[in-house]
Amino acid sequence: MAHVVIPPIRRLLTRWGIHPDSHKFPAAGLDIVDAGLPPLLVLPLSQQAGAPARAVVKVGDHVLRGQLVAEAVGHVSAHVHASTSGTVLAIGDAPMPHPSGLPGQGITLRPDGLDRWAPREVEPYPINLAPEEIARRVAAAGVVGMGGAAFPAAVKLALGQRSGIHTVILNGSECEPYLSCDDRLMQECAGDIIEGARLLLRATGAQHLLVGIEDNKPDAIDAMKVAAHPYPEISVVRIPSRYPMGAERQLIHTLLGVEPPAGGRAADVGVVVHNVGTAAAVWRALRHGEALTERVITVAGGAVAAPRNMRVRVGTPLSWLVERAGGLTREPARLVVGGPMMGVAVPDLDVPVGKGASGVLALTAAEVGEREPSACIRCGSCVVACPVGLMPLEMANRINAGELGQAEDIGLRDCLTCGACGYVCPSRIPLVQYFAHARGELMARERERKRLDEVRELTEARAARHEREAREKAEMHARRKAERAAAQAAEAAAKAAATQEESA
Amino acid sequence: MEQMITAVMSLAAIGSGLGVVLGVAARRFAVEGDSRVEEIVAMLPAANCGQCGFPGCEGAAQAIVEGEASPTCCPPGGKVVALAIAGHLGITLGDDDMEEAPKIAVIEDAICIGCTKCYRLCPSDAIVGAMKQLHGVFAEACTGCNQCAEKCPTGAITMQELPATAGTWVMPKPPMAA
Amino acid sequence: MNSPVQASPHALSRRTSGHIMALVMAALVPATLAGFWQFGWPAFCLWAVTVLSCVLAEALCLQWSGRRVAPVLSDGSAALTGWLLAMSLPPWAPWWIGVLGGFISIVIAKQVFGGLGCNVFNPAMVGRTVLLVSFPVHMTQWVSPQVLAQGTDLAQAIAIGLNGGIPDALTSASLLGHVKTELGRGLPLVDAMHGFLPEQSMLGLRAGSLGETSALLIGAGGLFLVFKRVIGLRIPIGFLAGLCIPAAIAHAAAPQAFLPATTHLLSGGALLCAFFIATDYVTSPSAPFGQWIFALGAGLLTWLIRTWGGYPEGVGFAILLMNAATPLLDLWARPRIFGRRIGGKPLDARRAREVTR
């Protein structure tokens, strides 16, 4: 294991970010427990970034654990597998973790309690597989990024193969407060993560692997260092704790000192970033042939009786998880799927967790904080906190005035929606909501504009067709008329000839 | 006295100089007709539905350019067209000007008799179907121009708002601070 | 689903606008108390009248414009404006000066622009400058701190506040005013400076406003704010550098004509301005580079006005001038966006790639 340290000067020059209260304990100090099988599972069809998957089972079908139930559609998508054996009860709208609270497509599964696996393809030495074969099997197992964005892992591997990756970064920063699932995973399954990381190295053809872990997780760093010891190409690096250290570009900058260009991918600078959980899932998928059917989730928050990290089947409803964590001690002010900074607030406990959910939080009113917004005092805290160097107050001002184009000019597209600005704002201005609104609105307008253009083309085509039809009709009419006239003339001529003959 | 004469003379010189420049410019860069009307016509959906109350899209464009109609007068175009026109003409639109969500035609299956009247009327070919068969609306192509609903003999066509889905949902704008 | 959207983040820092204002006021307390101790009851009465009239003006404006009064008043911004204004007035000025200044600050400089966060110019400095230009006599009558020995009770203080006018025996020129007059008469600087010692400035044993007498306590309050991360160091350092560097150069070149940098630093409202006025969030740029330009510009303008301008003290004018430039600085001096050049174009991927190899 090579020894890599962040240069102190880079630490000093890094000014962005915030240091929120971590709230990681007590969950971070307790081992991972199995959450067990809930009475009903809902497998969301849209739990990955990109296009929703398409169901390939019918209502009433009996499925086995790890069996494909919905297949990827298009280039950026991922397969969905049954997370236990059971019967498909319904396919259709179900409550989903989405900020709107609107339902989405899902497959409802009633477990039979036997938890029987579908046939698995065991591979004793997956490191000997060809890179393309690794990517194929990762795609077949439906592995997505486990850090929250849920970008299909196989798509990232394919991208990497094309653009000449030299370094793979494993993201073990886990900068969100409350969450400790990656921390626990690194402590308990460091070997799986390192083996999975080596597979990622092989699949991308990179030479180096850096594991970035925030310095508030010393136990995880130690465990990972021990596991990485035999491999000279892998380095475990302590990185400073600050939010959002786990953002892809910020992590690359911290570890390597380069800024990936805006508007491009990390692969453009020869780097690809995967979450530590993804590496573990890749290992399980290749070594044991297990599709991604479970993940580790932190169940925490002030309203939860016994916060804990749990191994959870994909599709488990929140109510089951909260119950397994000792239930609620008081009425939560907010239920959040994900971390408190970027997670999604959900209306009730019926929604299921997907592959990308790293936490389930039941936050009390005191934790959520007083949110009555007041006037902006232009204190500039948001400018200091922004990891991308934006001026959130100026952007929010423009969005408030309806000048979405101007907001875009000063960097709306570069916003990570990490929430650092909203966290520090002393006036409690919902800055992230402004940006989410503006982006959604711009996207909706773009969609609508495209649709109108298409409709316009249809309308014009129809008008042209009508014109052509009318012209053809007129021509036909004219031709008929001419024909008839000619026929009449001929008839008349014939008649005339006949009369002449008669008279002759 | 001398100062006064200097001042008057210089002002007169500046004034006449600028006057000449303006006069020449007015002659040289005179515009025949209003090109803006054509540009606005190109932005409108060209459905000629008449919901704006003007004769066809060209009439509406004329009225918008002359300031008689608001850029928001076109229901099929909706917010996107209104914003594009407003941007082109340098008009600012209020937030409340476009409250109404766009609507599309929906055919009630039970009442439709398959007369093809709507099918023949639709300016954007958004209705599919044949004689004596149930008609359907292709939502992506419908501009909500309301012509089919007016002509439907059984009243099977109604204009309805598109239901919000997680895919098309937009985070609402935060309320104003106190 | 009719419940309101709960947007992320789902956690908030504990610091609110009200906390920030309270911290700033706390930082002003020592210097203010020292001022009361030196100038006696009249100073206290003037301070109280000014603060109260600011709060009252804010309440009236909010009431009149139909906004909720209590939550907005409770953030303390109006009281802070009044406090800063009072710190910059002659301590024995008549009360109507404070009342008028307070109303000008809040109504004309703040609420007319739309209230907190919308004003272009620093309200306290607008108030002070309007008073200075309109009532030059009242605004330049400084009381000498020896008064302390003679003592004034509350009744006397009220009489002074209502009637105005300081007995001639007690008036004294401020350092900058005195030097300006003497230099204007053609006297060399050494003679003009006679009787003014830097130690006096440090401890505050000299004529001046509440905010200028005790440089030590003002500086300590400012450092407290920096320590509490209420203000950054850029604006104070930039302002003092913009003031002291040209002063030091000029003094080195012509010691007879230009005041030394230490005198500039310790006299007038330089420190008050550097830590409390120039750092006003609303009227200063929010981006780092803009803050440097703003602060250096304000410091330089202060020195220019003090040296060549018609008024002995130029802090107020300098701040107002740079306030006017703030919206432009915020527009032009935006921070570089991560992964982009300063102009906004994305970085070159190939070069970044070579670095990582």
Coordinates of C-alpha atoms in Angstrom, one line a residue, chain C:
Chain C
M1 CA -50.7 15.8 -1.6
N2 CA -51.4 19.3 -0.3
S3 CA -48.7 19.5 2.3
P4 CA -46.1 22.2 1.5
V5 CA -42.9 21.0 -0.2
Q6 CA -40.1 20.4 2.3
A7 CA -37.0 21.3 0.4
S8 CA -33.6 20.2 1.5
P9 CA -31.4 20.9 3.4
H10 CA -33.2 19.4 6.4
A11 CA -30.8 20.8 8.9
L12 CA -29.9 24.4 9.6
S13 CA -27.1 26.2 11.4
R14 CA -28.1 27.8 14.6
R15 CA -27.0 31.3 13.7
T16 CA -29.8 33.7 12.6
S17 CA -29.8 37.3 11.5
G18 CA -30.8 38.3 15.0
H19 CA -27.8 36.5 16.5
I20 CA -25.5 38.3 14.2
M21 CA -26.9 41.7 15.1
A22 CA -26.7 40.9 18.8
L23 CA -23.0 39.9 18.4
V24 CA -22.2 43.1 16.7
M25 CA -23.9 45.1 19.4
A26 CA -22.1 43.1 22.0
A27 CA -18.8 44.0 20.3
L28 CA -19.8 47.7 20.5
V29 CA -20.5 47.6 24.2
P30 CA -17.0 48.2 25.7
A31 CA -16.2 51.2 23.5
T32 CA -19.7 52.6 24.1
L33 CA -19.3 52.3 27.9
A34 CA -15.9 53.9 27.8
G35 CA -17.4 56.7 25.9
F36 CA -20.2 57.2 28.5
W37 CA -17.6 57.2 31.2
Q38 CA -15.6 59.9 29.5
F39 CA -18.3 62.2 28.2
G40 CA -20.9 61.6 30.9
W41 CA -24.6 61.6 30.9
P42 CA -25.1 63.8 27.8
A43 CA -23.4 61.1 25.7
F44 CA -25.7 58.5 27.2
C45 CA -28.8 60.5 26.6
L46 CA -27.9 61.2 23.0
W47 CA -27.1 57.5 22.4
A48 CA -30.5 56.5 23.8
V49 CA -32.4 59.1 21.9
T50 CA -30.7 58.1 18.6
V51 CA -31.3 54.4 19.1
L52 CA -34.9 54.9 20.1
S53 CA -35.7 57.2 17.2
C54 CA -34.2 54.6 14.7
V55 CA -36.3 51.9 16.2
L56 CA -39.4 54.1 16.2
A57 CA -38.8 55.2 12.6
E58 CA -38.5 51.5 11.5
A59 CA -41.6 50.6 13.3
L60 CA -43.6 53.4 11.7
C61 CA -42.3 52.6 8.2
L62 CA -43.2 48.9 8.6
Q63 CA -46.6 49.8 10.0
W64 CA -47.2 52.2 7.2
S65 CA -46.2 49.8 4.4
G66 CA -48.4 47.1 5.9
R67 CA -45.7 44.6 6.9
R68 CA -45.5 42.8 10.2
V69 CA -43.7 45.0 12.7
A70 CA -42.6 42.7 15.5
P71 CA -40.6 40.0 13.7
V72 CA -38.7 42.4 11.6
L73 CA -37.9 44.8 14.5
S74 CA -36.8 41.8 16.6
D75 CA -33.8 41.2 14.3
G76 CA -32.2 44.3 15.8
S77 CA -31.0 45.9 12.6
A78 CA -32.6 49.3 13.3
A79 CA -31.2 49.5 16.8
L80 CA -27.8 48.6 15.4
T81 CA -28.0 51.4 12.8
G82 CA -29.0 53.9 15.6
W83 CA -26.1 52.7 17.7
L84 CA -23.6 53.1 15.0
L85 CA -25.0 56.5 14.1
A86 CA -24.8 57.6 17.8
M87 CA -21.2 56.4 17.9
S88 CA -20.3 58.8 15.1
L89 CA -22.0 61.9 16.5
P90 CA -20.4 64.5 18.7
P91 CA -21.3 63.2 22.2
W92 CA -22.7 66.5 23.4
A93 CA -24.8 67.2 20.3
P94 CA -28.3 68.3 21.0
W95 CA -31.0 65.6 20.9
W96 CA -32.7 66.8 17.8
I97 CA -29.6 66.0 15.9
G98 CA -29.9 62.3 17.0
V99 CA -33.6 62.2 16.3
L100 CA -33.2 63.7 12.8
G101 CA -30.2 61.5 12.1
G102 CA -32.1 58.4 13.1
F103 CA -35.1 59.2 10.9
I104 CA -32.9 60.1 7.9
S105 CA -30.9 56.8 8.4
I106 CA -33.9 54.6 8.6
V107 CA -36.5 56.3 6.4
I108 CA -34.4 57.8 3.6
A109 CA -31.4 55.5 3.6
K110 CA -33.1 52.2 4.3
Q111 CA -36.9 51.9 4.1
V112 CA -37.2 54.0 0.9
F113 CA -35.1 51.4 -0.8
G114 CA -37.3 48.5 0.5
G115 CA -36.1 47.8 4.0
L116 CA -33.4 45.5 5.3
G117 CA -31.2 44.1 2.7
C118 CA -32.3 46.4 -0.1
N119 CA -30.5 49.6 0.7
V120 CA -27.6 50.7 -1.4
F121 CA -25.9 53.0 1.1
N122 CA -25.0 52.4 4.7
P123 CA -27.9 53.9 6.7
A124 CA -25.7 55.2 9.6
M125 CA -23.3 56.9 7.3
V126 CA -26.1 58.5 5.3
G127 CA -27.5 59.8 8.5
R128 CA -24.2 61.2 9.7
T129 CA -23.2 62.7 6.3
V130 CA -26.6 64.4 5.8
L131 CA -26.2 65.9 9.3
L132 CA -22.6 66.9 8.7
V133 CA -23.5 68.7 5.5
S134 CA -26.7 70.3 6.9
F135 CA -25.5 71.3 10.4
P136 CA -21.7 71.7 10.1
V137 CA -21.5 73.8 13.3
H138 CA -23.3 71.3 15.6
M139 CA -21.6 68.4 14.0
T140 CA -18.1 69.7 14.6
Q141 CA -18.4 70.9 18.2
W142 CA -16.5 68.3 20.1
V143 CA -16.4 68.3 23.9
S144 CA -13.1 67.8 25.6
P145 CA -12.9 64.7 27.8
Q146 CA -11.6 66.7 30.8
V147 CA -15.3 67.3 31.5
L148 CA -15.3 64.1 33.4
A149 CA -13.4 65.8 36.2
Q150 CA -16.1 68.4 36.5
G151 CA -18.9 65.9 36.2
T152 CA -22.4 66.4 34.8
D153 CA -25.5 65.0 36.4
L154 CA -28.6 63.8 34.5
A155 CA -30.4 67.1 34.9
Q156 CA -27.5 69.0 33.3
A157 CA -27.4 66.4 30.6
I158 CA -31.0 66.9 29.7
A159 CA -30.5 70.6 29.6
I160 CA -27.6 70.2 27.2
G161 CA -29.6 67.8 25.1
L162 CA -32.6 70.1 24.8
N163 CA -30.8 73.4 24.4
G164 CA -27.7 72.3 22.6
G165 CA -24.6 74.4 22.8
I166 CA -21.6 73.4 24.8
P167 CA -20.0 76.1 26.9
D168 CA -17.0 77.4 25.0
A169 CA -14.6 76.5 27.8
L170 CA -15.4 72.8 27.2
T171 CA -15.1 72.6 23.5
S172 CA -12.1 71.2 21.8
A173 CA -11.3 70.4 18.2
S174 CA -10.8 66.8 17.2
L175 CA -7.3 66.0 16.1
L176 CA -8.0 65.8 12.4
G177 CA -10.0 69.0 12.4
H178 CA -7.3 70.8 14.4
V179 CA -4.6 69.6 12.0
K180 CA -6.6 70.7 9.0
T181 CA -7.1 74.2 10.3
E182 CA -3.5 74.6 11.3
L183 CA -2.1 73.3 8.1
G184 CA -4.5 75.6 6.3
R185 CA -3.0 78.4 8.2
G186 CA 0.4 77.4 6.8
L187 CA 1.9 76.0 10.0
P188 CA 4.2 73.0 9.9
L189 CA 2.8 69.7 11.0
V190 CA 5.0 69.3 14.1
D191 CA 3.5 72.5 15.6
A192 CA 0.0 71.4 14.6
M193 CA 0.4 68.1 16.3
H194 CA 1.6 69.6 19.5
G195 CA -0.4 68.3 22.4
F196 CA -1.8 65.2 20.7
L197 CA -0.2 62.0 21.8
P198 CA -0.8 58.6 20.4
E199 CA -1.3 57.1 23.9
Q200 CA -4.3 59.5 24.3
S201 CA -5.8 58.1 21.1
M202 CA -5.3 54.6 22.3
L203 CA -7.0 55.1 25.6
G204 CA -9.5 57.6 24.3
L205 CA -8.5 60.6 26.4
R206 CA -9.2 63.2 23.7
A207 CA -12.1 64.9 22.0
G208 CA -14.1 63.1 19.4
S209 CA -17.2 60.9 18.9
L210 CA -17.9 57.8 21.0
G211 CA -16.6 55.7 18.2
E212 CA -13.4 57.4 17.7
T213 CA -12.0 58.1 21.1
S214 CA -11.0 54.7 22.3
A215 CA -9.2 53.0 19.4
L216 CA -8.2 50.1 21.7
L217 CA -11.7 49.1 22.6
I218 CA -13.1 49.5 19.1
G219 CA -10.3 47.4 17.8
A220 CA -10.9 44.8 20.4
G221 CA -14.6 44.7 19.6
G222 CA -13.7 44.2 15.9
L223 CA -11.4 41.4 16.6
F224 CA -14.1 39.8 18.7
L225 CA -16.4 39.8 15.6
V226 CA -13.6 38.3 13.5
F227 CA -13.1 35.6 16.1
K228 CA -16.8 34.9 16.1
R229 CA -16.7 34.7 12.3
V230 CA -19.3 37.5 12.0
I231 CA -17.0 39.5 9.8
G232 CA -14.1 38.4 7.7
L233 CA -10.7 40.0 7.9
R234 CA -10.6 41.1 4.3
I235 CA -12.6 44.3 4.7
P236 CA -10.9 45.6 7.9
I237 CA -7.4 44.8 6.6
G238 CA -8.1 46.2 3.2
F239 CA -9.6 49.4 4.6
L240 CA -6.7 50.0 7.0
A241 CA -4.2 49.1 4.3
G242 CA -5.8 51.4 1.8
L243 CA -5.7 54.2 4.4
C244 CA -2.2 53.6 6.0
I245 CA -0.1 52.6 3.0
P246 CA -0.6 55.9 1.1
A247 CA -0.4 57.8 4.3
A248 CA 2.9 56.2 5.2
I249 CA 4.4 56.8 1.8
A250 CA 3.3 60.5 1.8
H251 CA 4.6 61.0 5.3
A252 CA 7.9 59.5 4.4
A253 CA 8.2 61.8 1.4
A254 CA 7.0 65.0 3.1
P255 CA 6.8 64.7 6.9
Q256 CA 5.9 68.4 7.2
A257 CA 2.8 68.2 5.1
F258 CA 1.3 64.8 5.7
L259 CA 0.1 63.1 8.9
P260 CA 1.8 59.8 9.7
A261 CA 0.0 56.5 9.2
T262 CA -0.4 55.9 12.9
T263 CA -2.3 59.1 13.4
H264 CA -4.6 58.3 10.5
L265 CA -5.1 54.8 12.0
L266 CA -6.0 56.0 15.4
S267 CA -7.9 59.1 14.8
G268 CA -11.3 59.9 13.3
G269 CA -13.6 56.9 12.6
A270 CA -10.9 54.8 10.9
L271 CA -11.1 51.8 13.2
L272 CA -14.9 52.0 13.8
C273 CA -15.3 52.2 10.1
A274 CA -12.9 49.3 9.3
F275 CA -14.6 46.9 11.7
F276 CA -18.2 48.0 12.0
I277 CA -19.2 50.3 9.1
A278 CA -17.4 49.0 6.0
T279 CA -18.2 45.5 7.0
D280 CA -21.9 46.2 6.9
Y281 CA -23.2 43.1 5.0
V282 CA -25.9 44.8 3.0
T283 CA -23.8 47.6 1.5
S284 CA -20.5 45.7 1.0
P285 CA -19.7 43.2 -1.7
S286 CA -20.2 39.5 -0.8
A287 CA -17.5 38.0 -2.9
P288 CA -13.8 38.0 -1.7
F289 CA -12.2 39.9 -4.6
G290 CA -15.0 42.5 -4.6
Q291 CA -14.4 42.9 -0.8
W292 CA -10.7 43.7 -1.4
I293 CA -11.4 46.3 -4.0
F294 CA -14.2 47.8 -1.9
A295 CA -12.1 48.0 1.2
L296 CA -8.9 49.3 -0.4
G297 CA -10.9 51.8 -2.3
A298 CA -12.7 53.1 0.8
G299 CA -9.4 53.4 2.7
L300 CA -7.7 55.2 -0.1
L301 CA -10.7 57.6 -0.6
T302 CA -10.6 58.3 3.2
W303 CA -7.0 59.3 3.0
L304 CA -7.6 61.4 -0.1
I305 CA -10.5 63.3 1.5
R306 CA -8.7 63.7 4.8
T307 CA -5.6 65.1 3.1
W308 CA -7.0 67.3 0.4
G309 CA -10.8 67.4 0.9
G310 CA -12.8 70.2 2.5
Y311 CA -13.8 68.2 5.5
P312 CA -11.3 67.0 8.1
E313 CA -12.8 63.5 8.2
G314 CA -13.6 61.5 5.1
V315 CA -14.7 58.1 6.3
G316 CA -18.4 58.7 5.7
F317 CA -18.0 60.0 2.2
A318 CA -15.5 57.3 1.3
I319 CA -17.9 54.6 2.5
L320 CA -20.8 56.1 0.7
L321 CA -18.9 56.3 -2.6
M322 CA -17.7 52.7 -2.4
N323 CA -21.3 51.7 -1.4
A324 CA -22.4 53.0 -4.7
A325 CA -19.9 50.8 -6.4
T326 CA -20.9 47.7 -4.5
P327 CA -23.6 46.4 -7.0
L328 CA -21.1 46.6 -9.8
L329 CA -18.4 44.9 -7.8
D330 CA -20.8 42.1 -7.0
L331 CA -21.6 41.7 -10.7
W332 CA -18.0 41.9 -12.0
A333 CA -15.9 40.5 -9.2
R334 CA -17.7 37.2 -8.8
P335 CA -15.7 34.3 -7.5
R336 CA -14.3 31.9 -10.1
I337 CA -16.6 28.9 -10.5
F338 CA -15.1 25.5 -9.8
G339 CA -14.0 23.9 -13.0
R340 CA -14.2 27.2 -15.0
R341 CA -12.0 30.0 -15.8
I342 CA -12.6 33.5 -14.5
G343 CA -14.5 34.4 -17.6
G344 CA -16.9 31.4 -17.2
K345 CA -15.5 29.1 -19.8
P346 CA -14.8 25.5 -18.7
L347 CA -11.2 24.6 -17.9
D348 CA -9.1 22.7 -20.4
A349 CA -9.6 18.9 -19.7
R350 CA -6.4 17.9 -21.4
R351 CA -4.2 20.1 -19.3
A352 CA -5.9 18.9 -16.1
R353 CA -5.3 15.3 -17.3
E354 CA -1.6 15.9 -17.8
V355 CA -1.4 17.3 -14.2
T356 CA -2.9 14.1 -12.8
R357 CA -0.5 11.8 -14.6

